[in-house]
Amino acid sequence: MPYFARAILLWFFAFSSFINAQAPHPPSSVQLYNDLQKLNFLGNALYIAAHPDDENTRLISYLSNAVHARTAYLSLTRGDGGQNLIGPELRELLGVLRTQELLAARSVDGGEQFFTRANDFGYSKHPDETLSIWEKDKVLSDVVRIIRQFRPDVIINRFDHRTPGSTHGHHTSSAILSTEAFELAGDPNAYPDQLQELRPWSPSRLFFNTSWWFYGSQENFEKADKSRLISMDVGVYYPERGLSNNEIASIASSQHLCQGFGRPTVRGSQSEYIELLKGEMPEGQDLFEGIDTSWNRIEGGSGVGELLNEVEQNFNFTRPSVHLPALLEAYQKLQDLKPSYWKTVKSRELSELIAGVMGLYMEASAKSYYGIPGSDAQAELELTNRSDWPVRLTAVTINGAGILKEPLSLKTNEANEIDFDLNIPKDHPGTSPYWLRQNGSLGMYAVSDPELIGKPETPAAFSLKIMLEINGTPIAFERPVIHRYAEPDKGELFRAFEILPPATANFQEKVKIFSGAHSQQVQLTVKAMAPETNGSLSLSVPPGWNTEPKNQEFSAQDAGEERVFQFTLIPPDKSSEGYVEPRLTLDGKVYTKELITIAYDHIPTQSVLLPAKLKVVRLNVEKAGQHVGYVMGAGDAIPENLEAIGYTVHLLQPSELTKEQLRNMDALVVGIRAYNVLDDLPFKQDILMEYVREGGTMIVQYNTSGRGNADFSANAPYPLRLSRDRVSDETARVSILQPNHPLLNFPNQIREEDFNNWVQERGLYFPDQWDTAYTPLLAMNDPGESAKKGSLLVAPYGEGYYIYTGLSFFRELPAGVPGAFKLFSNMLSIGKAQIKSEGAVKG
């Protein structure tokens, strides 16, 4: 890659991180020119799909950077139900991480980002199930709201609404909802409550982003009727950037690191196809054909367009500030026009372009990254005019209150710093992700403020309104208050200014298992976020449970101090489960939340407040054996959960799988997707099979089969084929096929009720073909499907046992599901069941 292209590539990475960290991002001349091109295009495109990573970054980048349309991606969910390849965050925390990765992707490809309140509850096989769990009308209203807000001229669906059951139910549902919302958004009788602030909007065209693989094969696609298809070459090269559209798209999609989407950049011509679903078919290949995307779209806007188009045609990359008079004249003409949607959008874009050509730097930074409700926080506003044009600061307001004592002239290239205080209201709701503030349902997040619906993030806690006179023209700017800081090994960094409670409490564990009636110690840490914090701490426990002591005093002199407290938790005599919650009382107010920090280099640091909970489970689970070897695959929390019921777990690398090491193990467990992610594990197969043959128990958890079936026979003692079979309904009935099998009876009896209260799913990637040496123990199925019998297979091999299971123990054990603990203990103990049986016969 040429040096210039490499430099632009590095600039792209820096630019994306600046935007996502909410930092000022002074644009280069190239970026200013691109912004000017977008300023002169008055058209919107909305891309709609179900999850983070579903979006087609090639097409989003093409529409944003080649067509110059204002382009956005509406992801119905935040991807909460997936897995995390880079860290421990799951469920709500994974949704926060994936939200930031989507914002990082948009900052690269030039798009904007929206969400609905839909919760990614996990895999769904049919849109009927999805739309039932999502509460269809609520999600549909969100899609309609976002269409009315964003006003797209064209909408593009990633998936086909006409093929229910052929793909993830969330995918098809996103297309169904988009298709219905296309019609409803313009209907004043649809969701009339939205029309107090919004107006009906009817997009012109609805497309489906198809491809050859939707037709089954390239050959079928070549034969298909393409009369309603538009083809676009999205491999266009941008010489001013030194990058092709495909390279930008690759960089954008590589932001989805927690899903393993990092990939090399690509170049060259590439076609994208979109099929017209609704609206008039363009005669050519232009999505916006027949839609006025010029400045004539605004009544009286032709004069503005003449000025700005001339600037674009004669743009000075060396001295962009020479265009300031023309830009100011265009801005003034725009302000004189009647209020309209496009006037609002283009006024904001034009004002930022004016600041950009001047090199005008405006940054509001708090001294600390957080503040406490009811307190003051110190902050500083920096303004630097890096041009020769006269600029006068006339007012600075925050929440309507002025902080500027007198007007100030901004001399050329002279930094101006204004100190001010942030007065944080006592009733401030905080800046934790707004969709996590209230308890939602399985399929929906609860958001009480309709103005927040659709937003990717919680709005900034404070924003400054900065009034300037630039060469005599008054222009208002807004800048969020952020926190700028530096770390010795990373340099200058930025993060949002956050509002946090005066203290937080978190348990050391998330689940505590009581396998008997004995009491156990629970530990929690209280962190003071404010100085001189004093209060008391107690625990709220389920009925029948008790704690000692009942209450403890808490005191901290400095912000950031932590205190560790221990309580003795006394379980009831009978089986029970529930949640223990802290009650931290400060100045008469009770705080119950924990603070979780999500920190990765590719996203800005996130502070998340969630209810602090410790799930406690009093269960009667028996076990046999003590030492368990565990080979970690893609990552799970099963080892610590096995230790919670008394096992000693030894984490083993493939290199440690020796005959001598395994001789000391009562059982060996292979973690989820281990054969997919550990390249050297198959080379240990002879040793593993020898371990089983000589009396060991080996448990292999699910591995993926790719897009089809996978022959797993080389990794098992007998032929075994994996499939994509799964049971996504966590409430699906489980039938016991071999009720007398030792695995279902020793040391715990397993009954159908042991499959109650499972979470998210039953299991996935079940084998669909196996040798007769394997015994299937369970049968289950999603509604309308045939029974799947491959979820739990056990085979004797020599003196030992080999078990393959696709049951989602990696979800159930961390969730404290009693039946899952009993069944996993039985799997670990099956070799001991044989010994016990033989002993009984001898006796």
PDB file of N, CA and C in Angstrom, residues 42-110:
ATOM      1  N   LEU A  42     -29.253  16.338  -0.469  1.00  0.00           N
ATOM      2  CA  LEU A  42     -30.387  16.362   0.454  1.00  0.00           C
ATOM      3  C   LEU A  42     -31.230  15.102   0.253  1.00  0.00           C
ATOM      4  N   GLY A  43     -30.710  13.996   0.741  1.00  0.00           N
ATOM      5  CA  GLY A  43     -31.415  12.726   0.637  1.00  0.00           C
ATOM      6  C   GLY A  43     -30.952  11.782   1.725  1.00  0.00           C
ATOM      7  N   ASN A  44     -31.860  10.937   2.220  1.00  0.00           N
ATOM      8  CA  ASN A  44     -31.571  10.029   3.332  1.00  0.00           C
ATOM      9  C   ASN A  44     -31.831   8.586   2.934  1.00  0.00           C
ATOM     10  N   ALA A  45     -30.986   7.699   3.440  1.00  0.00           N
ATOM     11  CA  ALA A  45     -31.170   6.262   3.238  1.00  0.00           C
ATOM     12  C   ALA A  45     -31.074   5.567   4.591  1.00  0.00           C
ATOM     13  N   LEU A  46     -31.984   4.625   4.836  1.00  0.00           N
ATOM     14  CA  LEU A  46     -32.011   3.890   6.102  1.00  0.00           C
ATOM     15  C   LEU A  46     -31.876   2.400   5.813  1.00  0.00           C
ATOM     16  N   TYR A  47     -30.866   1.784   6.411  1.00  0.00           N
ATOM     17  CA  TYR A  47     -30.618   0.349   6.279  1.00  0.00           C
ATOM     18  C   TYR A  47     -31.139  -0.329   7.541  1.00  0.00           C
ATOM     19  N   ILE A  48     -31.888  -1.415   7.391  1.00  0.00           N
ATOM     20  CA  ILE A  48     -32.550  -2.035   8.548  1.00  0.00           C
ATOM     21  C   ILE A  48     -32.229  -3.527   8.618  1.00  0.00           C
ATOM     22  N   ALA A  49     -31.807  -3.961   9.794  1.00  0.00           N
ATOM     23  CA  ALA A  49     -31.574  -5.387  10.062  1.00  0.00           C
ATOM     24  C   ALA A  49     -31.803  -5.638  11.550  1.00  0.00           C
ATOM     25  N   ALA A  50     -31.361  -6.792  12.034  1.00  0.00           N
ATOM     26  CA  ALA A  50     -31.734  -7.222  13.384  1.00  0.00           C
ATOM     27  C   ALA A  50     -30.652  -7.019  14.432  1.00  0.00           C
ATOM     28  N   HIS A  51     -29.368  -7.236  14.064  1.00  0.00           N
ATOM     29  CA  HIS A  51     -28.301  -7.284  15.068  1.00  0.00           C
ATOM     30  C   HIS A  51     -27.097  -6.448  14.645  1.00  0.00           C
ATOM     31  N   PRO A  52     -26.249  -6.110  15.613  1.00  0.00           N
ATOM     32  CA  PRO A  52     -24.917  -5.639  15.255  1.00  0.00           C
ATOM     33  C   PRO A  52     -24.216  -6.720  14.428  1.00  0.00           C
ATOM     34  N   ASP A  53     -23.586  -6.311  13.375  1.00  0.00           N
ATOM     35  CA  ASP A  53     -22.860  -7.140  12.390  1.00  0.00           C
ATOM     36  C   ASP A  53     -23.747  -7.615  11.254  1.00  0.00           C
ATOM     37  N   ASP A  54     -25.085  -7.410  11.335  1.00  0.00           N
ATOM     38  CA  ASP A  54     -25.956  -7.752  10.212  1.00  0.00           C
ATOM     39  C   ASP A  54     -25.833  -6.731   9.085  1.00  0.00           C
ATOM     40  N   GLU A  55     -25.388  -5.535   9.414  1.00  0.00           N
ATOM     41  CA  GLU A  55     -25.391  -4.464   8.416  1.00  0.00           C
ATOM     42  C   GLU A  55     -24.364  -4.725   7.324  1.00  0.00           C
ATOM     43  N   ASN A  56     -24.674  -4.275   6.130  1.00  0.00           N
ATOM     44  CA  ASN A  56     -23.760  -4.367   4.997  1.00  0.00           C
ATOM     45  C   ASN A  56     -22.946  -3.079   4.963  1.00  0.00           C
ATOM     46  N   THR A  57     -21.737  -3.128   5.527  1.00  0.00           N
ATOM     47  CA  THR A  57     -20.921  -1.914   5.598  1.00  0.00           C
ATOM     48  C   THR A  57     -20.496  -1.435   4.212  1.00  0.00           C
ATOM     49  N   ARG A  58     -20.417  -2.348   3.243  1.00  0.00           N
ATOM     50  CA  ARG A  58     -20.074  -1.921   1.882  1.00  0.00           C
ATOM     51  C   ARG A  58     -21.129  -0.977   1.338  1.00  0.00           C
ATOM     52  N   LEU A  59     -22.391  -1.348   1.533  1.00  0.00           N
ATOM     53  CA  LEU A  59     -23.472  -0.543   0.990  1.00  0.00           C
ATOM     54  C   LEU A  59     -23.665   0.741   1.789  1.00  0.00           C
ATOM     55  N   ILE A  60     -23.545   0.655   3.108  1.00  0.00           N
ATOM     56  CA  ILE A  60     -23.667   1.859   3.937  1.00  0.00           C
ATOM     57  C   ILE A  60     -22.575   2.853   3.584  1.00  0.00           C
ATOM     58  N   SER A  61     -21.340   2.367   3.448  1.00  0.00           N
ATOM     59  CA  SER A  61     -20.233   3.248   3.082  1.00  0.00           C
ATOM     60  C   SER A  61     -20.438   3.838   1.693  1.00  0.00           C
ATOM     61  N   TYR A  62     -20.911   3.035   0.754  1.00  0.00           N
ATOM     62  CA  TYR A  62     -21.142   3.509  -0.614  1.00  0.00           C
ATOM     63  C   TYR A  62     -22.183   4.625  -0.631  1.00  0.00           C
ATOM     64  N   LEU A  63     -23.287   4.406   0.052  1.00  0.00           N
ATOM     65  CA  LEU A  63     -24.340   5.425   0.075  1.00  0.00           C
ATOM     66  C   LEU A  63     -23.861   6.702   0.751  1.00  0.00           C
ATOM     67  N   SER A  64     -23.062   6.538   1.807  1.00  0.00           N
ATOM     68  CA  SER A  64     -22.590   7.707   2.553  1.00  0.00           C
ATOM     69  C   SER A  64     -21.481   8.443   1.825  1.00  0.00           C
ATOM     70  N   ASN A  65     -20.540   7.710   1.230  1.00  0.00           N
ATOM     71  CA  ASN A  65     -19.323   8.332   0.707  1.00  0.00           C
ATOM     72  C   ASN A  65     -19.282   8.485  -0.807  1.00  0.00           C
ATOM     73  N   ALA A  66     -20.009   7.662  -1.540  1.00  0.00           N
ATOM     74  CA  ALA A  66     -20.047   7.795  -3.000  1.00  0.00           C
ATOM     75  C   ALA A  66     -21.293   8.549  -3.445  1.00  0.00           C
ATOM     76  N   VAL A  67     -22.452   8.167  -2.879  1.00  0.00           N
ATOM     77  CA  VAL A  67     -23.692   8.866  -3.202  1.00  0.00           C
ATOM     78  C   VAL A  67     -23.803  10.165  -2.414  1.00  0.00           C
ATOM     79  N   HIS A  68     -23.178  10.203  -1.226  1.00  0.00           N
ATOM     80  CA  HIS A  68     -23.189  11.353  -0.311  1.00  0.00           C
ATOM     81  C   HIS A  68     -24.514  11.527   0.414  1.00  0.00           C
ATOM     82  N   ALA A  69     -25.318  10.452   0.477  1.00  0.00           N
ATOM     83  CA  ALA A  69     -26.581  10.509   1.203  1.00  0.00           C
ATOM     84  C   ALA A  69     -26.334  10.435   2.699  1.00  0.00           C
ATOM     85  N   ARG A  70     -27.187  11.053   3.440  1.00  0.00           N
ATOM     86  CA  ARG A  70     -27.196  10.852   4.889  1.00  0.00           C
ATOM     87  C   ARG A  70     -27.727   9.443   5.117  1.00  0.00           C
ATOM     88  N   THR A  71     -26.884   8.571   5.661  1.00  0.00           N
ATOM     89  CA  THR A  71     -27.186   7.143   5.729  1.00  0.00           C
ATOM     90  C   THR A  71     -27.140   6.673   7.172  1.00  0.00           C
ATOM     91  N   ALA A  72     -28.077   5.829   7.543  1.00  0.00           N
ATOM     92  CA  ALA A  72     -28.125   5.317   8.913  1.00  0.00           C
ATOM     93  C   ALA A  72     -28.424   3.830   8.903  1.00  0.00           C
ATOM     94  N   TYR A  73     -27.990   3.180   9.961  1.00  0.00           N
ATOM     95  CA  TYR A  73     -28.313   1.766  10.175  1.00  0.00           C
ATOM     96  C   TYR A  73     -29.208   1.644  11.389  1.00  0.00           C
ATOM     97  N   LEU A  74     -30.350   1.016  11.203  1.00  0.00           N
ATOM     98  CA  LEU A  74     -31.252   0.704  12.308  1.00  0.00           C
ATOM     99  C   LEU A  74     -31.090  -0.769  12.640  1.00  0.00           C
ATOM    100  N   SER A  75     -30.429  -1.040  13.760  1.00  0.00           N
ATOM    101  CA  SER A  75     -30.312  -2.403  14.282  1.00  0.00           C
ATOM    102  C   SER A  75     -31.411  -2.578  15.313  1.00  0.00           C
ATOM    103  N   LEU A  76     -32.320  -3.500  15.078  1.00  0.00           N
ATOM    104  CA  LEU A  76     -33.441  -3.642  15.994  1.00  0.00           C
ATOM    105  C   LEU A  76     -32.987  -4.003  17.392  1.00  0.00           C
ATOM    106  N   THR A  77     -31.906  -4.760  17.531  1.00  0.00           N
ATOM    107  CA  THR A  77     -31.390  -5.145  18.841  1.00  0.00           C
ATOM    108  C   THR A  77     -29.955  -4.673  19.005  1.00  0.00           C
ATOM    109  N   ARG A  78     -29.450  -4.846  20.209  1.00  0.00           N
ATOM    110  CA  ARG A  78     -28.058  -4.501  20.510  1.00  0.00           C
ATOM    111  C   ARG A  78     -27.168  -5.739  20.579  1.00  0.00           C
ATOM    112  N   GLY A  79     -27.687  -6.889  20.155  1.00  0.00           N
ATOM    113  CA  GLY A  79     -26.873  -8.095  20.108  1.00  0.00           C
ATOM    114  C   GLY A  79     -26.620  -8.733  21.451  1.00  0.00           C
ATOM    115  N   ASP A  80     -27.540  -8.533  22.408  1.00  0.00           N
ATOM    116  CA  ASP A  80     -27.325  -9.015  23.770  1.00  0.00           C
ATOM    117  C   ASP A  80     -27.267 -10.531  23.893  1.00  0.00           C
ATOM    118  N   GLY A  81     -27.880 -11.240  22.947  1.00  0.00           N
ATOM    119  CA  GLY A  81     -28.009 -12.680  23.089  1.00  0.00           C
ATOM    120  C   GLY A  81     -26.863 -13.476  22.510  1.00  0.00           C
ATOM    121  N   GLY A  82     -25.851 -12.808  21.989  1.00  0.00           N
ATOM    122  CA  GLY A  82     -24.746 -13.524  21.361  1.00  0.00           C
ATOM    123  C   GLY A  82     -23.657 -13.897  22.339  1.00  0.00           C
ATOM    124  N   GLN A  83     -22.491 -14.194  21.781  1.00  0.00           N
ATOM    125  CA  GLN A  83     -21.339 -14.566  22.590  1.00  0.00           C
ATOM    126  C   GLN A  83     -20.229 -13.543  22.399  1.00  0.00           C
ATOM    127  N   ASN A  84     -19.276 -13.576  23.301  1.00  0.00           N
ATOM    128  CA  ASN A  84     -18.218 -12.570  23.344  1.00  0.00           C
ATOM    129  C   ASN A  84     -16.871 -13.273  23.219  1.00  0.00           C
ATOM    130  N   LEU A  85     -16.148 -12.968  22.147  1.00  0.00           N
ATOM    131  CA  LEU A  85     -14.875 -13.633  21.902  1.00  0.00           C
ATOM    132  C   LEU A  85     -13.689 -12.902  22.520  1.00  0.00           C
ATOM    133  N   ILE A  86     -13.913 -11.733  23.131  1.00  0.00           N
ATOM    134  CA  ILE A  86     -12.779 -10.968  23.660  1.00  0.00           C
ATOM    135  C   ILE A  86     -12.853 -10.706  25.152  1.00  0.00           C
ATOM    136  N   GLY A  87     -13.927 -11.096  25.801  1.00  0.00           N
ATOM    137  CA  GLY A  87     -14.023 -10.806  27.227  1.00  0.00           C
ATOM    138  C   GLY A  87     -15.209 -11.493  27.869  1.00  0.00           C
ATOM    139  N   PRO A  88     -15.486 -11.160  29.134  1.00  0.00           N
ATOM    140  CA  PRO A  88     -16.514 -11.875  29.894  1.00  0.00           C
ATOM    141  C   PRO A  88     -17.921 -11.302  29.752  1.00  0.00           C
ATOM    142  N   GLU A  89     -18.074 -10.167  29.078  1.00  0.00           N
ATOM    143  CA  GLU A  89     -19.379  -9.514  29.044  1.00  0.00           C
ATOM    144  C   GLU A  89     -20.402 -10.351  28.270  1.00  0.00           C
ATOM    145  N   LEU A  90     -21.548 -10.602  28.880  1.00  0.00           N
ATOM    146  CA  LEU A  90     -22.663 -11.285  28.249  1.00  0.00           C
ATOM    147  C   LEU A  90     -23.943 -10.531  28.550  1.00  0.00           C
ATOM    148  N   ARG A  91     -25.009 -10.915  27.830  1.00  0.00           N
ATOM    149  CA  ARG A  91     -26.325 -10.308  28.005  1.00  0.00           C
ATOM    150  C   ARG A  91     -26.262  -8.772  27.963  1.00  0.00           C
ATOM    151  N   GLU A  92     -26.775  -8.088  28.999  1.00  0.00           N
ATOM    152  CA  GLU A  92     -26.872  -6.637  28.935  1.00  0.00           C
ATOM    153  C   GLU A  92     -25.517  -5.976  28.688  1.00  0.00           C
ATOM    154  N   LEU A  93     -24.478  -6.506  29.325  1.00  0.00           N
ATOM    155  CA  LEU A  93     -23.149  -5.914  29.167  1.00  0.00           C
ATOM    156  C   LEU A  93     -22.618  -6.142  27.755  1.00  0.00           C
ATOM    157  N   LEU A  94     -22.934  -7.291  27.172  1.00  0.00           N
ATOM    158  CA  LEU A  94     -22.542  -7.526  25.789  1.00  0.00           C
ATOM    159  C   LEU A  94     -23.267  -6.555  24.869  1.00  0.00           C
ATOM    160  N   GLY A  95     -24.519  -6.249  25.178  1.00  0.00           N
ATOM    161  CA  GLY A  95     -25.256  -5.267  24.389  1.00  0.00           C
ATOM    162  C   GLY A  95     -24.611  -3.897  24.433  1.00  0.00           C
ATOM    163  N   VAL A  96     -24.087  -3.510  25.596  1.00  0.00           N
ATOM    164  CA  VAL A  96     -23.382  -2.233  25.707  1.00  0.00           C
ATOM    165  C   VAL A  96     -22.113  -2.255  24.859  1.00  0.00           C
ATOM    166  N   LEU A  97     -21.357  -3.350  24.944  1.00  0.00           N
ATOM    167  CA  LEU A  97     -20.128  -3.473  24.162  1.00  0.00           C
ATOM    168  C   LEU A  97     -20.420  -3.433  22.668  1.00  0.00           C
ATOM    169  N   ARG A  98     -21.415  -4.178  22.233  1.00  0.00           N
ATOM    170  CA  ARG A  98     -21.722  -4.220  20.806  1.00  0.00           C
ATOM    171  C   ARG A  98     -22.299  -2.903  20.300  1.00  0.00           C
ATOM    172  N   THR A  99     -22.990  -2.180  21.171  1.00  0.00           N
ATOM    173  CA  THR A  99     -23.453  -0.845  20.798  1.00  0.00           C
ATOM    174  C   THR A  99     -22.272   0.040  20.440  1.00  0.00           C
ATOM    175  N   GLN A 100     -21.252   0.009  21.280  1.00  0.00           N
ATOM    176  CA  GLN A 100     -20.076   0.841  21.027  1.00  0.00           C
ATOM    177  C   GLN A 100     -19.319   0.379  19.785  1.00  0.00           C
ATOM    178  N   GLU A 101     -19.297  -0.914  19.543  1.00  0.00           N
ATOM    179  CA  GLU A 101     -18.641  -1.392  18.330  1.00  0.00           C
ATOM    180  C   GLU A 101     -19.399  -0.951  17.081  1.00  0.00           C
ATOM    181  N   LEU A 102     -20.718  -0.908  17.158  1.00  0.00           N
ATOM    182  CA  LEU A 102     -21.495  -0.393  16.040  1.00  0.00           C
ATOM    183  C   LEU A 102     -21.200   1.087  15.813  1.00  0.00           C
ATOM    184  N   LEU A 103     -21.108   1.857  16.889  1.00  0.00           N
ATOM    185  CA  LEU A 103     -20.788   3.277  16.745  1.00  0.00           C
ATOM    186  C   LEU A 103     -19.392   3.452  16.157  1.00  0.00           C
ATOM    187  N   ALA A 104     -18.471   2.575  16.538  1.00  0.00           N
ATOM    188  CA  ALA A 104     -17.134   2.628  15.952  1.00  0.00           C
ATOM    189  C   ALA A 104     -17.199   2.341  14.451  1.00  0.00           C
ATOM    190  N   ALA A 105     -18.011   1.376  14.062  1.00  0.00           N
ATOM    191  CA  ALA A 105     -18.160   1.058  12.641  1.00  0.00           C
ATOM    192  C   ALA A 105     -18.754   2.230  11.878  1.00  0.00           C
ATOM    193  N   ARG A 106     -19.769   2.875  12.458  1.00  0.00           N
ATOM    194  CA  ARG A 106     -20.393   4.011  11.774  1.00  0.00           C
ATOM    195  C   ARG A 106     -19.434   5.197  11.654  1.00  0.00           C
ATOM    196  N   SER A 107     -18.577   5.374  12.629  1.00  0.00           N
ATOM    197  CA  SER A 107     -17.640   6.497  12.550  1.00  0.00           C
ATOM    198  C   SER A 107     -16.631   6.279  11.432  1.00  0.00           C
ATOM    199  N   VAL A 108     -16.465   5.030  11.003  1.00  0.00           N
ATOM    200  CA  VAL A 108     -15.569   4.735   9.887  1.00  0.00           C
ATOM    201  C   VAL A 108     -16.307   4.854   8.557  1.00  0.00           C
ATOM    202  N   ASP A 109     -17.493   4.236   8.444  1.00  0.00           N
ATOM    203  CA  ASP A 109     -18.175   4.231   7.144  1.00  0.00           C
ATOM    204  C   ASP A 109     -19.039   5.471   6.911  1.00  0.00           C
ATOM    205  N   GLY A 110     -19.141   6.343   7.913  1.00  0.00           N
ATOM    206  CA  GLY A 110     -19.844   7.608   7.719  1.00  0.00           C
ATOM    207  C   GLY A 110     -21.329   7.565   7.992  1.00  0.00           C
TER     208      GLY A 110
END
